[in-house]
Tab-separated table of N, CA and C in Angstrom:
chain	number	residue	atom	x	y	z
A	506	MET	N	-20.592	14.281	7.054
A	506	MET	CA	-20.020	13.796	5.810
A	506	MET	C	-21.133	13.630	4.779
A	507	ARG	N	-20.881	14.142	3.587
A	507	ARG	CA	-21.848	13.986	2.503
A	507	ARG	C	-21.677	12.616	1.863
A	508	HIS	N	-22.786	12.051	1.426
A	508	HIS	CA	-22.730	10.745	0.769
A	508	HIS	C	-22.654	10.925	-0.734
A	509	ALA	N	-21.792	10.133	-1.344
A	509	ALA	CA	-21.594	10.197	-2.791
A	509	ALA	C	-22.809	9.640	-3.509
A	510	PRO	N	-23.177	10.240	-4.622
A	510	PRO	CA	-24.237	9.649	-5.437
A	510	PRO	C	-23.820	8.273	-5.932
A	511	ALA	N	-24.778	7.386	-6.043
A	511	ALA	CA	-24.528	6.027	-6.517
A	511	ALA	C	-24.835	5.948	-8.007
A	512	VAL	N	-24.042	5.118	-8.705
A	512	VAL	CA	-24.304	4.842	-10.116
A	512	VAL	C	-24.236	3.341	-10.322
A	513	THR	N	-24.985	2.865	-11.277
A	513	THR	CA	-24.911	1.451	-11.649
A	513	THR	C	-23.704	1.245	-12.555
A	514	ALA	N	-23.342	0.004	-12.756
A	514	ALA	CA	-22.236	-0.300	-13.670
A	514	ALA	C	-22.555	0.160	-15.083
A	515	ALA	N	-23.791	-0.036	-15.526
A	515	ALA	CA	-24.166	0.399	-16.875
A	515	ALA	C	-24.009	1.913	-17.009
A	516	GLU	N	-24.401	2.664	-15.986
A	516	GLU	CA	-24.206	4.119	-16.005
A	516	GLU	C	-22.719	4.463	-15.999
A	517	ALA	N	-21.948	3.729	-15.194
A	517	ALA	CA	-20.508	3.979	-15.101
A	517	ALA	C	-19.821	3.744	-16.442
A	518	ILE	N	-20.222	2.709	-17.163
A	518	ILE	CA	-19.624	2.431	-18.475
A	518	ILE	C	-19.821	3.642	-19.396
A	519	GLY	N	-21.018	4.215	-19.377
A	519	GLY	CA	-21.283	5.406	-20.188
A	519	GLY	C	-20.488	6.609	-19.720
A	520	MET	N	-20.340	6.760	-18.406
A	520	MET	CA	-19.582	7.891	-17.861
A	520	MET	C	-18.100	7.779	-18.205
A	521	VAL	N	-17.574	6.554	-18.196
A	521	VAL	CA	-16.173	6.347	-18.582
A	521	VAL	C	-15.991	6.717	-20.050
A	522	ALA	N	-16.940	6.354	-20.882
A	522	ALA	CA	-16.870	6.719	-22.299
A	522	ALA	C	-16.859	8.239	-22.477
A	523	ASP	N	-17.459	8.951	-21.513
A	523	ASP	CA	-17.500	10.413	-21.555
A	523	ASP	C	-16.336	11.060	-20.811
A	524	GLY	N	-15.384	10.252	-20.310
A	524	GLY	CA	-14.193	10.825	-19.695
A	524	GLY	C	-13.999	10.583	-18.210
A	525	ALA	N	-14.948	9.929	-17.549
A	525	ALA	CA	-14.784	9.646	-16.119
A	525	ALA	C	-13.664	8.632	-15.916
A	526	LEU	N	-13.111	8.612	-14.714
A	526	LEU	CA	-12.016	7.718	-14.365
A	526	LEU	C	-12.464	6.764	-13.263
A	527	ILE	N	-12.254	5.470	-13.472
A	527	ILE	CA	-12.550	4.467	-12.449
A	527	ILE	C	-11.385	4.414	-11.470
A	528	VAL	N	-11.704	4.504	-10.178
A	528	VAL	CA	-10.708	4.368	-9.114
A	528	VAL	C	-11.021	3.076	-8.375
A	529	ASP	N	-10.168	2.092	-8.553
A	529	ASP	CA	-10.337	0.764	-7.954
A	529	ASP	C	-9.721	0.796	-6.561
A	530	VAL	N	-10.546	0.606	-5.530
A	530	VAL	CA	-10.067	0.696	-4.148
A	530	VAL	C	-9.914	-0.677	-3.491
A	531	ARG	N	-9.909	-1.728	-4.307
A	531	ARG	CA	-9.732	-3.074	-3.759
A	531	ARG	C	-8.274	-3.294	-3.350
A	532	ARG	N	-8.026	-4.388	-2.669
A	532	ARG	CA	-6.673	-4.726	-2.229
A	532	ARG	C	-5.822	-5.174	-3.417
A	533	HIS	N	-4.511	-5.219	-3.196
A	533	HIS	CA	-3.574	-5.555	-4.272
A	533	HIS	C	-3.866	-6.917	-4.900
A	534	PHE	N	-4.138	-7.940	-4.079
A	534	PHE	CA	-4.375	-9.272	-4.652
A	534	PHE	C	-5.631	-9.289	-5.514
A	535	GLU	N	-6.624	-8.480	-5.152
A	535	GLU	CA	-7.851	-8.403	-5.956
A	535	GLU	C	-7.561	-7.733	-7.298
A	536	TRP	N	-6.808	-6.646	-7.259
A	536	TRP	CA	-6.412	-5.928	-8.482
A	536	TRP	C	-5.622	-6.842	-9.408
A	537	ASN	N	-4.682	-7.605	-8.825
A	537	ASN	CA	-3.848	-8.496	-9.635
A	537	ASN	C	-4.661	-9.598	-10.292
A	538	ARG	N	-5.749	-10.022	-9.643
A	538	ARG	CA	-6.606	-11.061	-10.204
A	538	ARG	C	-7.317	-10.558	-11.455
A	539	ASN	N	-7.918	-9.386	-11.375
A	539	ASN	CA	-8.563	-8.755	-12.519
A	539	ASN	C	-8.922	-7.324	-12.163
A	540	HIS	N	-9.003	-6.490	-13.178
A	540	HIS	CA	-9.361	-5.090	-12.970
A	540	HIS	C	-9.896	-4.492	-14.268
A	541	ILE	N	-10.494	-3.340	-14.130
A	541	ILE	CA	-11.066	-2.638	-15.274
A	541	ILE	C	-9.947	-1.956	-16.042
A	542	PRO	N	-9.835	-2.211	-17.335
A	542	PRO	CA	-8.789	-1.549	-18.127
A	542	PRO	C	-8.903	-0.020	-18.018
A	543	GLY	N	-7.763	0.633	-17.830
A	543	GLY	CA	-7.737	2.088	-17.737
A	543	GLY	C	-8.050	2.647	-16.364
A	544	SER	N	-8.378	1.771	-15.415
A	544	SER	CA	-8.674	2.253	-14.067
A	544	SER	C	-7.391	2.556	-13.307
A	545	VAL	N	-7.519	3.328	-12.246
A	545	VAL	CA	-6.410	3.647	-11.355
A	545	VAL	C	-6.595	2.820	-10.092
A	546	HIS	N	-5.514	2.220	-9.613
A	546	HIS	CA	-5.596	1.384	-8.418
A	546	HIS	C	-5.007	2.106	-7.217
A	547	ILE	N	-5.867	2.428	-6.258
A	547	ILE	CA	-5.436	2.959	-4.964
A	547	ILE	C	-6.278	2.250	-3.907
A	548	PRO	N	-5.696	1.259	-3.218
A	548	PRO	CA	-6.468	0.560	-2.186
A	548	PRO	C	-7.040	1.549	-1.160
A	549	LEU	N	-8.210	1.248	-0.645
A	549	LEU	CA	-8.902	2.144	0.271
A	549	LEU	C	-8.005	2.608	1.419
A	550	GLU	N	-7.232	1.684	1.985
A	550	GLU	CA	-6.396	2.061	3.124
A	550	GLU	C	-5.261	3.012	2.738
A	551	GLU	N	-4.938	3.114	1.457
A	551	GLU	CA	-3.894	4.024	0.979
A	551	GLU	C	-4.461	5.354	0.483
A	552	LEU	N	-5.767	5.432	0.303
A	552	LEU	CA	-6.400	6.617	-0.284
A	552	LEU	C	-6.114	7.905	0.495
A	553	PRO	N	-6.131	7.899	1.835
A	553	PRO	CA	-5.858	9.157	2.547
A	553	PRO	C	-4.484	9.753	2.231
A	554	ASP	N	-3.519	8.917	1.858
A	554	ASP	CA	-2.178	9.397	1.529
A	554	ASP	C	-1.955	9.588	0.037
A	555	ARG	N	-2.745	8.925	-0.794
A	555	ARG	CA	-2.477	8.918	-2.238
A	555	ARG	C	-3.513	9.659	-3.086
A	556	TYR	N	-4.529	10.260	-2.468
A	556	TYR	CA	-5.559	10.941	-3.251
A	556	TYR	C	-4.976	12.042	-4.137
A	557	VAL	N	-3.813	12.583	-3.762
A	557	VAL	CA	-3.192	13.653	-4.552
A	557	VAL	C	-2.783	13.164	-5.940
A	558	GLU	N	-2.720	11.853	-6.143
A	558	GLU	CA	-2.387	11.289	-7.449
A	558	GLU	C	-3.559	11.354	-8.429
A	559	LEU	N	-4.747	11.664	-7.931
A	559	LEU	CA	-5.949	11.650	-8.763
A	559	LEU	C	-6.176	13.008	-9.425
A	560	PRO	N	-6.690	12.995	-10.652
A	560	PRO	CA	-6.977	14.266	-11.328
A	560	PRO	C	-8.181	14.956	-10.683
A	561	ASP	N	-8.097	16.271	-10.567
A	561	ASP	CA	-9.219	17.000	-9.970
A	561	ASP	C	-10.138	17.612	-11.017
A	562	ASP	N	-9.887	17.270	-12.283
A	562	ASP	CA	-10.696	17.824	-13.364
A	562	ASP	C	-11.521	16.762	-14.091
A	563	ARG	N	-11.659	15.589	-13.471
A	563	ARG	CA	-12.466	14.498	-14.055
A	563	ARG	C	-13.379	13.928	-12.985
A	564	LEU	N	-14.512	13.418	-13.422
A	564	LEU	CA	-15.399	12.676	-12.535
A	564	LEU	C	-14.698	11.384	-12.143
A	565	LEU	N	-14.685	11.069	-10.856
A	565	LEU	CA	-14.085	9.839	-10.359
A	565	LEU	C	-15.202	8.880	-9.955
A	566	ILE	N	-15.090	7.650	-10.394
A	566	ILE	CA	-16.061	6.619	-10.036
A	566	ILE	C	-15.322	5.553	-9.249
A	567	THR	N	-15.667	5.423	-7.972
A	567	THR	CA	-14.980	4.444	-7.134
A	567	THR	C	-15.600	3.073	-7.328
A	568	PHE	N	-14.744	2.059	-7.164
A	568	PHE	CA	-15.099	0.690	-7.534
A	568	PHE	C	-14.444	-0.288	-6.564
A	569	CYS	N	-15.195	-1.307	-6.166
A	569	CYS	CA	-14.648	-2.432	-5.403
A	569	CYS	C	-15.431	-3.681	-5.803
A	570	THR	N	-15.339	-4.723	-5.027
A	570	THR	CA	-16.029	-5.962	-5.399
A	570	THR	C	-17.539	-5.839	-5.280
A	571	GLY	N	-18.029	-5.291	-4.176
A	571	GLY	CA	-19.467	-5.242	-3.955
A	571	GLY	C	-20.063	-3.864	-3.757
A	572	GLY	N	-19.253	-2.828	-3.612
A	572	GLY	CA	-19.767	-1.470	-3.481
A	572	GLY	C	-19.628	-0.859	-2.101
A	573	LEU	N	-19.266	-1.630	-1.088
A	573	LEU	CA	-19.173	-1.101	0.273
A	573	LEU	C	-17.925	-0.240	0.464
A	574	ARG	N	-16.761	-0.776	0.166
A	574	ARG	CA	-15.521	-0.001	0.312
A	574	ARG	C	-15.525	1.212	-0.610
A	575	SER	N	-16.033	1.026	-1.814
A	575	SER	CA	-16.033	2.134	-2.761
A	575	SER	C	-16.966	3.261	-2.315
A	576	GLY	N	-18.015	2.928	-1.574
A	576	GLY	CA	-18.888	3.964	-1.031
A	576	GLY	C	-18.135	4.866	-0.064
A	577	GLY	N	-17.359	4.263	0.827
A	577	GLY	CA	-16.543	5.044	1.756
A	577	GLY	C	-15.501	5.867	1.023
A	578	ALA	N	-14.905	5.280	-0.023
A	578	ALA	CA	-13.892	5.996	-0.799
A	578	ALA	C	-14.497	7.202	-1.513
A	579	ALA	N	-15.659	7.028	-2.120
A	579	ALA	CA	-16.309	8.139	-2.825
A	579	ALA	C	-16.672	9.253	-1.848
A	580	ASN	N	-17.176	8.888	-0.673
A	580	ASN	CA	-17.492	9.896	0.345
A	580	ASN	C	-16.244	10.678	0.732
A	581	MET	N	-15.133	9.967	0.933
A	581	MET	CA	-13.876	10.612	1.294
A	581	MET	C	-13.419	11.574	0.200
A	582	LEU	N	-13.518	11.136	-1.058
A	582	LEU	CA	-13.089	11.984	-2.163
A	582	LEU	C	-13.943	13.247	-2.269
A	583	ILE	N	-15.234	13.122	-2.033
A	583	ILE	CA	-16.108	14.304	-2.051
A	583	ILE	C	-15.690	15.275	-0.950
A	584	GLU	N	-15.415	14.758	0.238
A	584	GLU	CA	-14.969	15.612	1.343
A	584	GLU	C	-13.653	16.316	1.004
A	585	LEU	N	-12.841	15.701	0.155
A	585	LEU	CA	-11.559	16.280	-0.248
A	585	LEU	C	-11.701	17.222	-1.442
A	586	GLY	N	-12.935	17.390	-1.940
A	586	GLY	CA	-13.187	18.351	-3.002
A	586	GLY	C	-13.300	17.785	-4.404
A	587	PHE	N	-13.264	16.478	-4.550
A	587	PHE	CA	-13.393	15.846	-5.859
A	587	PHE	C	-14.864	15.644	-6.202
A	588	GLU	N	-15.142	15.499	-7.491
A	588	GLU	CA	-16.456	15.063	-7.942
A	588	GLU	C	-16.376	13.544	-8.047
A	589	ALA	N	-17.153	12.851	-7.246
A	589	ALA	CA	-17.047	11.389	-7.193
A	589	ALA	C	-18.413	10.736	-7.128
A	590	ARG	N	-18.463	9.508	-7.638
A	590	ARG	CA	-19.647	8.655	-7.578
A	590	ARG	C	-19.206	7.280	-7.098
A	591	ASN	N	-20.121	6.560	-6.481
A	591	ASN	CA	-19.860	5.189	-6.049
A	591	ASN	C	-20.581	4.241	-6.991
A	592	MET	N	-19.817	3.324	-7.597
A	592	MET	CA	-20.443	2.308	-8.429
A	592	MET	C	-20.949	1.195	-7.510
A	593	THR	N	-22.246	1.156	-7.310
A	593	THR	CA	-22.848	0.161	-6.427
A	593	THR	C	-22.707	-1.228	-7.023
A	594	LYS	N	-22.564	-2.201	-6.188
A	594	LYS	CA	-22.439	-3.615	-6.555
A	594	LYS	C	-21.173	-3.925	-7.334
A	595	GLY	N	-20.321	-2.945	-7.573
A	595	GLY	CA	-18.978	-3.120	-8.090
A	595	GLY	C	-18.784	-4.135	-9.193
A	596	LEU	N	-17.830	-5.019	-8.953
A	596	LEU	CA	-17.416	-6.007	-9.947
A	596	LEU	C	-18.575	-6.897	-10.395
A	597	ILE	N	-19.471	-7.194	-9.495
A	597	ILE	CA	-20.612	-8.057	-9.808
A	597	ILE	C	-21.432	-7.453	-10.954
A	598	ASP	N	-21.805	-6.197	-10.808
A	598	ASP	CA	-22.603	-5.541	-11.848
A	598	ASP	C	-21.776	-5.176	-13.073
A	599	TRP	N	-20.492	-4.853	-12.866
A	599	TRP	CA	-19.637	-4.501	-14.010
A	599	TRP	C	-19.623	-5.643	-15.017
A	600	ARG	N	-19.414	-6.841	-14.513
A	600	ARG	CA	-19.412	-8.015	-15.401
A	600	ARG	C	-20.778	-8.202	-16.057
A	601	ALA	N	-21.838	-8.100	-15.264
A	601	ALA	CA	-23.194	-8.301	-15.782
A	601	ALA	C	-23.557	-7.260	-16.844
A	602	ALA	N	-23.012	-6.044	-16.726
A	602	ALA	CA	-23.307	-4.983	-17.689
A	602	ALA	C	-22.438	-5.081	-18.939
A	603	GLY	N	-21.543	-6.082	-18.982
A	603	GLY	CA	-20.703	-6.265	-20.151
A	603	GLY	C	-19.401	-5.494	-20.108
A	604	GLY	N	-19.053	-4.968	-18.927
A	604	GLY	CA	-17.795	-4.240	-18.787
A	604	GLY	C	-16.610	-5.173	-18.934
A	605	SER	N	-15.550	-4.671	-19.547
A	605	SER	CA	-14.368	-5.508	-19.773
A	605	SER	C	-13.482	-5.549	-18.540
A	606	LEU	N	-12.719	-6.629	-18.428
A	606	LEU	CA	-11.762	-6.823	-17.346
A	606	LEU	C	-10.454	-7.291	-17.947
A	607	GLN	N	-9.378	-6.993	-17.257
A	607	GLN	CA	-8.092	-7.546	-17.640
A	607	GLN	C	-7.399	-8.021	-16.381
A	608	GLY	N	-6.457	-8.933	-16.540
A	608	GLY	CA	-5.745	-9.441	-15.384
A	608	GLY	C	-5.261	-10.835	-15.638
A	609	ALA	N	-5.050	-11.537	-14.557
A	609	ALA	CA	-4.505	-12.896	-14.640
A	609	ALA	C	-5.455	-13.792	-15.417
A	610	LYS	N	-4.876	-14.653	-16.203
A	610	LYS	CA	-5.662	-15.651	-16.931
A	610	LYS	C	-5.950	-16.800	-15.995
A	611	HIS	N	-7.167	-17.256	-16.021
A	611	HIS	CA	-7.559	-18.404	-15.185
A	611	HIS	C	-7.300	-19.693	-15.954
A	612	ALA	N	-6.777	-20.668	-15.254
A	612	ALA	CA	-6.511	-21.962	-15.873
A	612	ALA	C	-7.838	-22.631	-16.245
A	613	PRO	N	-7.868	-23.338	-17.378
A	613	PRO	CA	-9.106	-24.044	-17.748
A	613	PRO	C	-9.445	-25.120	-16.719
A	614	ARG	N	-10.719	-25.337	-16.542
A	614	ARG	CA	-11.170	-26.347	-15.571
A	614	ARG	C	-11.312	-27.681	-16.226
């Protein structure tokens, strides 16, 4: 199995601006809490059955909370013939790089 190239969140933000698509492979409850606007949600365990929903003419950047699940997802997508990258450190770096999120509003503390 070939390993997907890794990208930082800052690199991913630029790639999305150039047309790449974020594929969020986190679980449903994680997606419902918050997610990257414009991303596609396919939990990792559903990817083997749902990869056909993804465009084959765009760079795909896989995303999860910390980068582990998304690494496996990106590797799988490459094996299936897609151009894919793994966003290392996932949500942690996305926030730090200034990436936007949408989702449930958190109650004030």
